[in-house]
mmCIF file of C-alpha atoms in Angstrom:
data_model
loop_
_atom_site.group_PDB
_atom_site.id
_atom_site.type_symbol
_atom_site.label_atom_id
_atom_site.label_comp_id
_atom_site.label_asym_id
_atom_site.label_seq_id
_atom_site.Cartn_x
_atom_site.Cartn_y
_atom_site.Cartn_z
ATOM 1 C CA MET A 29 108.556 61.435 111.285
ATOM 2 C CA THR A 30 112.029 62.809 112.007
ATOM 3 C CA VAL A 31 113.452 63.319 115.493
ATOM 4 C CA ALA A 32 113.698 67.074 114.862
ATOM 5 C CA HIS A 33 110.028 67.222 113.913
ATOM 6 C CA GLN A 34 109.086 65.294 117.057
ATOM 7 C CA LEU A 35 111.127 67.684 119.198
ATOM 8 C CA ASP A 36 109.494 70.669 117.487
ATOM 9 C CA ARG A 37 106.045 69.262 118.256
ATOM 10 C CA THR A 38 106.978 68.764 121.902
ATOM 11 C CA ARG A 39 108.282 72.347 122.162
ATOM 12 C CA THR A 40 105.236 73.987 120.548
ATOM 13 C CA PRO A 41 102.273 73.872 122.948
ATOM 14 C CA HIS A 42 98.684 73.776 121.796
ATOM 15 C CA PRO A 43 97.037 77.220 121.425
ATOM 16 C CA LEU A 44 94.678 76.428 124.305
ATOM 17 C CA VAL A 45 97.695 75.561 126.463
ATOM 18 C CA ARG A 46 99.338 78.887 125.559
ATOM 19 C CA TRP A 47 96.112 80.696 126.478
ATOM 20 C CA ALA A 48 95.951 78.883 129.829
ATOM 21 C CA ARG A 49 99.542 79.842 130.582
ATOM 22 C CA ALA A 50 98.969 83.465 129.554
ATOM 23 C CA ILE A 51 95.907 84.002 131.767
ATOM 24 C CA SER A 52 96.606 84.948 135.366
ATOM 25 C CA PRO A 53 94.973 82.966 138.196
ATOM 26 C CA ALA A 54 92.698 85.911 139.063
ATOM 27 C CA SER A 55 91.586 86.271 135.447
ATOM 28 C CA ALA A 56 91.050 82.531 135.004
ATOM 29 C CA GLY A 57 89.139 82.260 138.270
ATOM 30 C CA PHE A 58 86.843 85.167 137.462
ATOM 31 C CA LEU A 59 86.276 83.816 133.945
ATOM 32 C CA ALA A 60 85.362 80.344 135.219
ATOM 33 C CA VAL A 61 83.123 81.519 138.045
ATOM 34 C CA GLY A 62 81.535 84.184 135.853
ATOM 35 C CA TRP A 63 80.605 81.797 133.064
ATOM 36 C CA LEU A 64 79.258 79.281 135.592
ATOM 37 C CA ALA A 65 77.075 82.082 136.938
ATOM 38 C CA VAL A 66 75.951 82.929 133.395
ATOM 39 C CA VAL A 67 74.946 79.312 132.777
ATOM 40 C CA GLY A 68 73.231 79.136 136.158
ATOM 41 C CA TYR A 69 71.317 82.310 135.317
ATOM 42 C CA GLU A 70 69.319 80.394 132.722
ATOM 43 C CA PHE A 71 67.952 78.076 135.406
ATOM 44 C CA LEU A 72 66.610 80.913 137.558
ATOM 45 C CA SER A 73 63.333 82.737 137.176
ATOM 46 C CA GLY A 74 61.439 85.804 138.275
ATOM 47 C CA ASN A 75 63.014 88.393 140.520
ATOM 48 C CA THR A 76 65.894 86.064 141.393
ATOM 49 C CA GLN A 77 66.905 85.885 137.755
ATOM 50 C CA ALA A 78 66.655 89.659 137.343
ATOM 51 C CA LEU A 79 68.816 90.178 140.449
ATOM 52 C CA ALA A 80 71.403 87.650 139.217
ATOM 53 C CA TYR A 81 71.629 89.513 135.900
ATOM 54 C CA GLU A 82 72.491 92.781 137.642
ATOM 55 C CA VAL A 83 74.953 91.113 140.036
ATOM 56 C CA ILE A 84 76.904 89.572 137.145
ATOM 57 C CA GLY A 85 77.026 92.937 135.365
ATOM 58 C CA ILE A 86 78.186 94.781 138.491
ATOM 59 C CA ALA A 87 80.837 92.096 139.045
ATOM 60 C CA GLY A 88 82.178 92.746 135.543
ATOM 61 C CA VAL A 89 82.477 96.467 136.247
ATOM 62 C CA GLY A 90 84.138 95.744 139.587
ATOM 63 C CA ALA A 91 86.660 93.434 137.931
ATOM 64 C CA ILE A 92 87.700 96.194 135.524
ATOM 65 C CA VAL A 93 88.073 98.671 138.394
ATOM 66 C CA VAL A 94 90.251 96.194 140.303
ATOM 67 C CA GLY A 95 92.255 95.479 137.163
ATOM 68 C CA LEU A 96 92.902 99.199 136.669
ATOM 69 C CA THR A 97 94.730 99.332 140.009
ATOM 70 C CA ARG A 98 97.105 96.601 138.775
ATOM 71 C CA ARG A 99 98.023 98.286 135.490
ATOM 72 C CA THR A 100 101.031 100.558 135.462
ATOM 73 C CA ALA A 101 102.698 100.136 132.049
ATOM 74 C CA GLU A 102 99.641 99.523 129.901
ATOM 75 C CA PRO A 103 97.233 102.153 128.493
ATOM 76 C CA ARG A 104 94.880 102.997 131.365
ATOM 77 C CA ALA A 105 92.700 105.550 129.573
ATOM 78 C CA ALA A 106 91.285 102.869 127.271
ATOM 79 C CA TRP A 107 90.415 100.627 130.211
ATOM 80 C CA ARG A 108 88.698 103.531 131.954
ATOM 81 C CA LEU A 109 86.525 103.938 128.878
ATOM 82 C CA PHE A 110 85.800 100.192 128.862
ATOM 83 C CA ALA A 111 84.788 100.428 132.530
ATOM 84 C CA ALA A 112 82.551 103.424 131.799
ATOM 85 C CA GLY A 113 80.982 101.679 128.799
ATOM 86 C CA LEU A 114 80.246 98.524 130.766
ATOM 87 C CA ALA A 115 78.893 100.619 133.650
ATOM 88 C CA CYS A 116 76.505 102.293 131.186
ATOM 89 C CA GLU A 117 75.323 98.894 129.980
ATOM 90 C CA VAL A 118 74.746 97.727 133.565
ATOM 91 C CA MET A 119 72.997 100.985 134.496
ATOM 92 C CA GLY A 120 70.647 100.567 131.539
ATOM 93 C CA ASP A 121 69.974 96.987 132.655
ATOM 94 C CA CYS A 122 69.201 98.145 136.210
ATOM 95 C CA ILE A 123 66.747 100.783 135.001
ATOM 96 C CA SER A 124 65.023 98.258 132.730
ATOM 97 C CA ALA A 125 64.839 95.740 135.593
ATOM 98 C CA TYR A 126 63.287 98.395 137.848
ATOM 99 C CA TYR A 127 60.489 98.975 135.346
ATOM 100 C CA GLU A 128 59.914 95.249 134.813
ATOM 101 C CA VAL A 129 60.161 94.053 138.436
ATOM 102 C CA HIS A 130 58.817 96.946 140.516
ATOM 103 C CA LEU A 131 56.498 98.683 138.038
ATOM 104 C CA GLY A 132 55.349 95.535 136.269
ATOM 105 C CA HIS A 133 55.807 96.713 132.671
ATOM 106 C CA GLU A 134 58.465 97.280 130.022
ATOM 107 C CA PRO A 135 60.315 100.619 130.137
ATOM 108 C CA PRO A 136 58.978 103.256 127.738
ATOM 109 C CA VAL A 137 60.806 103.956 124.503
ATOM 110 C CA PRO A 138 62.774 106.112 124.691
ATOM 111 C CA SER A 139 63.656 105.978 128.368
ATOM 112 C CA THR A 140 66.601 106.809 130.608
ATOM 113 C CA ALA A 141 67.899 103.277 130.039
ATOM 114 C CA ASP A 142 68.169 103.936 126.296
ATOM 115 C CA ILE A 143 70.503 106.868 126.958
ATOM 116 C CA PHE A 144 72.929 104.566 128.761
ATOM 117 C CA TYR A 145 72.576 101.886 126.070
ATOM 118 C CA LEU A 146 73.437 104.435 123.368
ATOM 119 C CA VAL A 147 76.412 105.913 125.227
ATOM 120 C CA ALA A 148 77.972 102.491 125.944
ATOM 121 C CA PRO A 149 78.926 101.527 122.337
ATOM 122 C CA ILE A 150 80.425 104.983 121.767
ATOM 123 C CA LEU A 151 82.650 104.557 124.822
ATOM 124 C CA PHE A 152 83.661 101.041 123.750
ATOM 125 C CA ALA A 153 84.572 102.214 120.235
ATOM 126 C CA ILE A 154 86.579 105.197 121.494
ATOM 127 C CA GLY A 155 88.330 102.930 123.981
ATOM 128 C CA ILE A 156 89.390 100.481 121.285
ATOM 129 C CA PHE A 157 90.710 103.217 118.984
ATOM 130 C CA LEU A 158 92.514 104.840 121.909
ATOM 131 C CA LEU A 159 94.035 101.482 122.834
ATOM 132 C CA LEU A 160 95.309 100.983 119.295
ATOM 133 C CA ARG A 161 96.695 104.496 119.166
ATOM 134 C CA GLU A 162 98.530 104.219 122.480
ATOM 135 C CA LEU A 163 100.051 100.922 121.334
ATOM 136 C CA GLY A 164 101.442 102.626 118.233
ATOM 137 C CA ALA A 165 99.043 101.491 115.513
ATOM 138 C CA GLU A 166 99.101 103.647 112.386
ATOM 139 C CA PHE A 167 95.965 105.278 111.004
ATOM 140 C CA SER A 168 97.200 105.999 107.509
ATOM 141 C CA ARG A 169 95.118 106.802 104.436
ATOM 142 C CA ALA A 170 94.996 103.101 103.524
ATOM 143 C CA VAL A 171 93.786 102.104 106.998
ATOM 144 C CA VAL A 172 91.065 104.779 106.905
ATOM 145 C CA LEU A 173 89.921 103.650 103.442
ATOM 146 C CA ASP A 174 89.723 100.040 104.617
ATOM 147 C CA ALA A 175 87.616 101.132 107.588
ATOM 148 C CA VAL A 176 85.286 103.175 105.370
ATOM 149 C CA ILE A 177 84.818 100.203 103.006
ATOM 150 C CA VAL A 178 83.775 98.066 105.972
ATOM 151 C CA VAL A 179 81.453 100.817 107.244
ATOM 152 C CA VAL A 180 79.685 101.123 103.864
ATOM 153 C CA ALA A 181 79.163 97.349 103.688
ATOM 154 C CA LEU A 182 77.816 97.217 107.254
ATOM 155 C CA VAL A 183 75.536 100.209 106.716
ATOM 156 C CA THR A 184 74.089 98.539 103.619
ATOM 157 C CA VAL A 185 73.394 95.304 105.489
ATOM 158 C CA GLN A 186 71.988 97.098 108.533
ATOM 159 C CA TRP A 187 69.721 99.269 106.387
ATOM 160 C CA VAL A 188 68.278 96.315 104.500
ATOM 161 C CA PHE A 189 67.651 93.991 107.443
ATOM 162 C CA VAL A 190 67.120 96.356 110.398
ATOM 163 C CA VAL A 191 66.870 100.086 109.776
ATOM 164 C CA GLU A 192 64.435 100.225 106.853
ATOM 165 C CA ALA A 193 61.730 98.368 108.795
ATOM 166 C CA LEU A 194 62.112 100.866 111.627
ATOM 167 C CA VAL A 195 61.910 103.819 109.245
ATOM 168 C CA HIS A 196 58.573 102.671 107.851
ATOM 169 C CA GLU A 197 57.001 101.834 111.220
ATOM 170 C CA SER A 198 54.312 104.177 112.526
ATOM 171 C CA LEU A 199 56.299 105.478 115.476
ATOM 172 C CA SER A 200 56.947 108.910 116.871
ATOM 173 C CA ALA A 201 60.002 110.708 115.555
ATOM 174 C CA LEU A 202 61.766 110.467 118.936
ATOM 175 C CA ARG A 203 61.151 106.760 119.304
ATOM 176 C CA LYS A 204 62.130 106.106 115.691
ATOM 177 C CA ALA A 205 65.409 107.964 116.212
ATOM 178 C CA ASP A 206 66.053 105.949 119.355
ATOM 179 C CA GLU A 207 65.381 102.641 117.579
ATOM 180 C CA ILE A 208 67.685 103.564 114.666
ATOM 181 C CA ALA A 209 70.507 104.880 116.868
ATOM 182 C CA LEU A 210 71.395 101.528 118.465
ATOM 183 C CA PRO A 211 72.179 99.623 115.223
ATOM 184 C CA SER A 212 73.998 102.704 113.938
ATOM 185 C CA PHE A 213 76.278 102.843 116.971
ATOM 186 C CA ASP A 214 76.758 99.067 116.794
ATOM 187 C CA ILE A 215 78.379 99.612 113.397
ATOM 188 C CA LEU A 216 80.892 101.935 115.033
ATOM 189 C CA VAL A 217 81.699 99.267 117.620
ATOM 190 C CA LEU A 218 82.112 96.558 114.976
ATOM 191 C CA VAL A 219 84.489 98.715 112.908
ATOM 192 C CA ALA A 220 86.594 99.356 116.009
ATOM 193 C CA LEU A 221 86.490 95.633 116.817
ATOM 194 C CA ILE A 222 87.713 94.729 113.329
ATOM 195 C CA GLN A 223 90.634 97.136 113.698
ATOM 196 C CA LEU A 224 91.471 95.453 117.002
ATOM 197 C CA VAL A 225 91.304 91.940 115.518
ATOM 198 C CA ILE A 226 93.433 92.634 112.430
ATOM 199 C CA GLY A 227 95.688 95.174 114.140
ATOM 200 C CA PRO A 228 98.992 94.651 115.965
ATOM 201 C CA THR A 229 97.298 93.535 119.219
ATOM 202 C CA ARG A 230 95.582 90.468 117.791
ATOM 203 C CA ARG A 231 98.055 87.952 119.280
ATOM 204 C CA ALA A 232 97.951 89.249 122.850
ATOM 205 C CA VAL A 233 95.581 87.291 125.061
ATOM 206 C CA PRO A 234 93.970 90.275 126.870
ATOM 207 C CA TYR A 235 93.092 91.938 123.583
ATOM 208 C CA ARG A 236 91.697 88.719 122.178
ATOM 209 C CA MET A 237 89.470 88.583 125.244
ATOM 210 C CA ILE A 238 88.413 92.191 124.633
ATOM 211 C CA GLY A 239 87.599 91.243 121.046
ATOM 212 C CA ILE A 240 85.509 88.256 122.171
ATOM 213 C CA SER A 241 83.659 90.418 124.689
ATOM 214 C CA ILE A 242 82.826 93.199 122.223
ATOM 215 C CA PHE A 243 81.812 90.649 119.581
ATOM 216 C CA LEU A 244 79.408 88.944 122.010
ATOM 217 C CA LEU A 245 77.927 92.329 122.859
ATOM 218 C CA PHE A 246 77.506 93.256 119.188
ATOM 219 C CA LEU A 247 76.059 89.853 118.259
ATOM 220 C CA SER A 248 73.541 89.952 121.101
ATOM 221 C CA ASP A 249 72.457 93.477 120.130
ATOM 222 C CA GLU A 250 71.922 92.390 116.523
ATOM 223 C CA ILE A 251 69.904 89.315 117.534
ATOM 224 C CA PHE A 252 67.856 91.508 119.864
ATOM 225 C CA LEU A 253 67.093 93.933 117.033
ATOM 226 C CA LEU A 254 66.042 91.085 114.727
ATOM 227 C CA THR A 255 63.907 89.356 117.373
ATOM 228 C CA PRO A 256 60.212 90.324 117.096
ATOM 229 C CA GLN A 257 59.466 89.793 120.786
ATOM 230 C CA TYR A 258 62.216 89.797 123.417
ATOM 231 C CA ALA A 259 61.789 88.064 126.756
ATOM 232 C CA SER A 260 64.184 88.004 129.705
ATOM 233 C CA GLY A 261 66.068 84.781 130.332
ATOM 234 C CA THR A 262 66.593 83.889 126.688
ATOM 235 C CA TRP A 263 69.872 83.008 124.973
ATOM 236 C CA ILE A 264 70.353 86.669 124.087
ATOM 237 C CA ASP A 265 71.066 87.311 127.761
ATOM 238 C CA ILE A 266 73.838 84.685 127.624
ATOM 239 C CA GLY A 267 75.660 86.814 125.039
ATOM 240 C CA TRP A 268 75.304 90.036 127.028
ATOM 241 C CA LEU A 269 76.332 88.472 130.341
ATOM 242 C CA GLY A 270 79.180 86.552 128.703
ATOM 243 C CA SER A 271 80.438 89.824 127.299
ATOM 244 C CA TYR A 272 80.466 91.402 130.770
ATOM 245 C CA VAL A 273 82.318 88.461 132.309
ATOM 246 C CA THR A 274 84.926 88.164 129.540
ATOM 247 C CA LEU A 275 85.741 91.870 129.618
ATOM 248 C CA GLY A 276 86.139 91.768 133.392
ATOM 249 C CA ALA A 277 88.458 88.758 133.118
ATOM 250 C CA ALA A 278 90.564 90.551 130.504
ATOM 251 C CA ALA A 279 90.968 93.491 132.873
ATOM 252 C CA LEU A 280 92.130 91.251 135.749
ATOM 253 C CA ARG A 281 95.012 89.897 133.715
ATOM 254 C CA PRO A 282 98.237 91.879 134.337
ATOM 255 C CA GLY A 283 99.261 94.243 131.567
ATOM 256 C CA VAL A 284 101.052 92.669 128.611
ATOM 257 C CA LYS A 285 103.912 95.169 128.768
ATOM 258 C CA ARG A 286 104.591 94.265 132.373
ATOM 259 C CA GLU A 287 104.838 90.580 131.467
ATOM 260 C CA GLY A 288 107.240 91.084 128.575
ATOM 261 C CA GLU A 289 104.719 90.643 125.785
ATOM 262 C CA VAL A 290 105.607 93.980 124.232
ATOM 263 C CA ILE A 291 103.582 94.637 121.117
ATOM 264 C CA THR A 292 105.390 96.268 118.235
ATOM 265 C CA ALA A 293 102.873 98.064 116.062
ATOM 266 C CA GLY A 294 104.569 98.552 112.745
ATOM 267 C CA PRO A 295 103.032 99.831 109.531
ATOM 268 C CA GLN A 296 99.650 98.363 108.708
ATOM 269 C CA ARG A 297 100.170 95.868 105.883
ATOM 270 C CA LEU A 298 97.672 94.223 103.553
ATOM 271 C CA SER A 299 97.768 91.038 105.627
ATOM 272 C CA GLY A 300 95.640 87.924 105.303
ATOM 273 C CA PRO A 301 93.082 88.956 107.958
ATOM 274 C CA ARG A 302 92.791 92.429 106.428
ATOM 275 C CA LEU A 303 92.235 90.919 102.963
ATOM 276 C CA ALA A 304 89.598 88.595 104.410
ATOM 277 C CA VAL A 305 87.729 91.536 105.972
ATOM 278 C CA LEU A 306 87.862 93.507 102.715
ATOM 279 C CA ALA A 307 86.708 90.469 100.729
ATOM 280 C CA ALA A 308 83.762 89.976 103.089
ATOM 281 C CA SER A 309 82.860 93.657 102.678
ATOM 282 C CA LEU A 310 82.940 93.373 98.894
ATOM 283 C CA LEU A 311 80.710 90.286 98.997
ATOM 284 C CA ALA A 312 78.234 91.792 101.478
ATOM 285 C CA VAL A 313 76.036 93.550 98.903
ATOM 286 C CA PRO A 314 75.749 90.553 96.504
ATOM 287 C CA VAL A 315 74.972 88.276 99.457
ATOM 288 C CA VAL A 316 72.231 90.663 100.624
ATOM 289 C CA LEU A 317 70.643 90.699 97.162
ATOM 290 C CA ALA A 318 70.851 86.916 96.861
ATOM 291 C CA THR A 319 69.327 86.448 100.327
ATOM 292 C CA GLU A 320 66.406 88.723 99.535
ATOM 293 C CA ARG A 321 65.817 86.984 96.219
ATOM 294 C CA LEU A 322 65.931 83.496 97.739
ATOM 295 C CA GLU A 323 63.562 84.452 100.566
ATOM 296 C CA HIS A 324 61.230 86.245 98.132
ATOM 297 C CA HIS A 325 61.529 89.531 99.997
ATOM 298 C CA HIS A 326 61.484 92.993 98.543
ATOM 299 C CA VAL A 327 64.827 93.492 96.776
ATOM 300 C CA HIS A 328 66.458 96.771 97.780
ATOM 301 C CA THR A 329 67.914 97.498 94.358
ATOM 302 C CA LEU A 330 68.626 101.197 94.882
ATOM 303 C CA VAL A 331 70.210 100.689 98.299
ATOM 304 C CA ALA A 332 72.350 97.829 97.009
ATOM 305 C CA ALA A 333 73.364 99.820 93.919
ATOM 306 C CA ALA A 334 74.352 102.831 96.031
ATOM 307 C CA GLY A 335 76.338 100.677 98.451
ATOM 308 C CA ALA A 336 78.076 98.736 95.674
ATOM 309 C CA ALA A 337 78.945 101.944 93.778
ATOM 310 C CA LEU A 338 80.415 103.594 96.850
ATOM 311 C CA ILE A 339 82.426 100.486 97.695
ATOM 312 C CA ALA A 340 83.714 100.363 94.102
ATOM 313 C CA VAL A 341 84.898 103.976 94.317
ATOM 314 C CA LEU A 342 86.617 103.295 97.640
ATOM 315 C CA VAL A 343 88.304 100.180 96.241
ATOM 316 C CA LEU A 344 89.600 102.209 93.287
ATOM 317 C CA LEU A 345 91.021 104.774 95.699
ATOM 318 C CA ARG A 346 92.631 101.939 97.668
ATOM 319 C CA LEU A 347 94.175 100.464 94.507
ATOM 320 C CA ALA A 348 95.398 103.901 93.450
ATOM 321 C CA GLY A 349 97.122 104.211 96.809
ATOM 322 C CA LEU A 350 98.756 100.803 96.374
ATOM 323 C CA LEU A 351 99.970 101.759 92.888
ATOM 324 C CA ARG A 352 101.408 105.014 94.187
ATOM 325 C CA ALA A 353 103.183 103.102 96.949
ATOM 326 C CA VAL A 354 104.675 100.670 94.398
ATOM 327 C CA GLU A 355 105.787 103.555 92.176
ATOM 328 C CA GLN A 356 107.414 105.269 95.153
ATOM 329 C CA GLN A 357 109.230 102.051 96.037
ATOM 330 C CA ASN A 358 110.460 101.798 92.436
ATOM 331 C CA ARG A 359 111.768 105.366 92.592
ATOM 332 C CA ASP A 360 113.525 104.596 95.866
ATOM 333 C CA LEU A 361 115.091 101.465 94.362
ATOM 334 C CA ARG A 362 116.321 103.414 91.339
ATOM 335 C CA GLN A 363 117.814 106.021 93.654
ATOM 336 C CA LEU A 364 119.597 103.292 95.619
ATOM 337 C CA ASP A 365 120.860 101.800 92.345
ATOM 338 C CA ARG A 366 122.295 105.164 91.319
ATOM 339 C CA MET A 367 123.950 105.502 94.716
ATOM 340 C CA LYS A 368 125.506 102.067 94.161
ATOM 341 C CA ASP A 369 126.875 103.152 90.779
ATOM 342 C CA ASP A 370 128.341 106.336 92.275
ATOM 343 C CA PHE A 371 129.935 104.319 95.070
ATOM 344 C CA VAL A 372 131.493 101.801 92.662
ATOM 345 C CA ALA A 373 132.777 104.576 90.409
ATOM 346 C CA SER A 374 134.281 106.425 93.380
ATOM 347 C CA VAL A 375 135.962 103.310 94.762
ATOM 348 C CA SER A 376 137.287 102.382 91.332
ATOM 349 C CA HIS A 377 138.705 105.854 90.784
ATOM 350 C CA GLU A 378 140.291 106.106 94.225
ATOM 351 C CA LEU A 379 141.938 102.682 93.952
ATOM 352 C CA ARG A 380 143.030 102.746 90.323
ATOM 353 C CA THR A 381 146.062 105.071 90.678
ATOM 354 C CA PRO A 382 147.699 103.482 93.739
ATOM 355 C CA LEU A 383 146.964 99.968 92.512
ATOM 356 C CA THR A 384 148.587 100.686 89.154
ATOM 357 C CA SER A 385 151.790 101.835 90.861
ATOM 358 C CA ILE A 386 151.782 98.927 93.302
ATOM 359 C CA VAL A 387 151.229 96.332 90.561
ATOM 360 C CA GLY A 388 153.955 97.883 88.439
ATOM 361 C CA TYR A 389 156.561 97.753 91.210
ATOM 362 C CA VAL A 390 155.525 94.230 92.141
ATOM 363 C CA GLU A 391 155.991 93.078 88.527
ATOM 364 C CA LEU A 392 159.453 94.623 88.468
ATOM 365 C CA LEU A 393 160.363 92.817 91.654
ATOM 366 C CA ALA A 394 158.924 89.549 90.318
ATOM 367 C CA GLU A 395 161.114 89.855 87.196
ATOM 368 C CA GLY A 396 164.200 90.091 89.419
ATOM 369 C CA ALA A 397 165.026 93.741 88.772
ATOM 370 C CA SER A 398 166.340 94.003 92.355
ATOM 371 C CA GLY A 399 167.645 90.490 92.563
ATOM 372 C CA PRO A 400 166.093 87.092 93.263
ATOM 373 C CA ILE A 401 162.933 86.912 95.431
ATOM 374 C CA ASN A 402 161.975 84.323 98.018
ATOM 375 C CA GLU A 403 158.737 82.330 98.449
ATOM 376 C CA LEU A 404 157.177 84.850 100.846
ATOM 377 C CA GLN A 405 157.679 87.622 98.301
ATOM 378 C CA ARG A 406 156.147 85.442 95.594
ATOM 379 C CA SER A 407 153.010 84.945 97.733
ATOM 380 C CA GLU A 408 152.723 88.710 98.102
ATOM 381 C CA ASP A 409 152.990 88.957 94.310
ATOM 382 C CA ARG A 410 150.027 86.596 93.956
ATOM 383 C CA LYS A 411 148.039 88.674 96.489
ATOM 384 C CA SER A 412 148.625 91.850 94.513
ATOM 385 C CA THR A 413 147.469 90.079 91.380
ATOM 386 C CA ARG A 414 144.234 89.005 93.063
ATOM 387 C CA LEU A 415 143.710 92.537 94.408
ATOM 388 C CA ASN A 416 144.108 93.972 90.940
ATOM 389 C CA SER A 417 141.689 91.364 89.550
ATOM 390 C CA SER A 418 139.095 92.276 92.217
ATOM 391 C CA HIS A 419 139.410 95.940 91.348
ATOM 392 C CA THR A 420 138.876 95.108 87.687
ATOM 393 C CA ASP A 421 135.751 93.095 88.542
ATOM 394 C CA ILE A 422 134.335 96.000 90.575
ATOM 395 C CA SER A 423 134.975 98.483 87.786
ATOM 396 C CA ARG A 424 133.150 96.191 85.343
ATOM 397 C CA MET A 425 129.961 95.885 87.472
ATOM 398 C CA PRO A 426 126.900 96.713 85.351
ATOM 399 C CA SER A 427 125.550 100.218 85.698
ATOM 400 C CA SER A 428 121.848 101.008 86.308
ATOM 401 C CA ALA A 429 121.921 103.469 83.441
#
């Protein structure tokens, strides 16, 4: 191993070390204490456990409110929406706990708690898109098509594994709509989360923490929907509470723009993470069909065919956009090539006449027409010869025609 390589290794800290340095003491302290409280929650029971759940959620909302007072250069509107979304989640939890602890039964479906649970993902999604917009992310036709491809893949998966079972259950229309709304809004949150992960903010620690928080919330919601019988104090609660704590810790960290971590959001490129997301979306439908076949479940042929066909059309539109972009770049390059030819022709024309006269007089002087010349004059003769040779080379440059 070379000395330079050893020095490079010593200068490049481990990613975990960079994260530790990037997190403020307040953020790190809240994150540590919050996760310890989440772990301790699993060892409680009864009313004490229910109270601890609400306290952790309220602490997460309070952390965001405190963090808002410390942000001056960073988008505040997005964080207000995050605070409102988390407050809706906590309010829904409090209403559910009231039914379970004081009334001794599960809340009815739908209930007031469901309204808060349905509003929360909408606020989170709007907050993420607003955050990206205020940081300068582009929402071009290509970005929109990528998002729609992901939405179609997620809708197909959600329909097969979650929504269809709810549609065929013997429930009232209001309750059925309430049961279907949550996974539908979760799709919106996941699409916004994907844009955050593959967008220009993905390297900033606070936004990574936001991504982790929203992912934990989405994952817990999905596990809850797939769980036949939910009971308080299970591992699903770990995901929800961890989401609250992580989002609060992200808010307590000072704004990235105030600390010099300015994020430059250039044009959205077909980067590695974006390609990975699109590849996963394309493979979603075949994986769903294979899973149903292997588990001997009813194969949703029509749903899979509709999803695959729509994704194929969207991919064709995406490829057409890429081809148009390449063609436009080719036209721009040809235009630049023509500008180069015009420049060379202009320079050659403007220099030809004076250079011809200069070279002619220099040759006369070199032949001794005005008498003998000294060494300095001979060096000037050689310079004029090189200048004339350079002009000849420029005039012979190949044309784009």
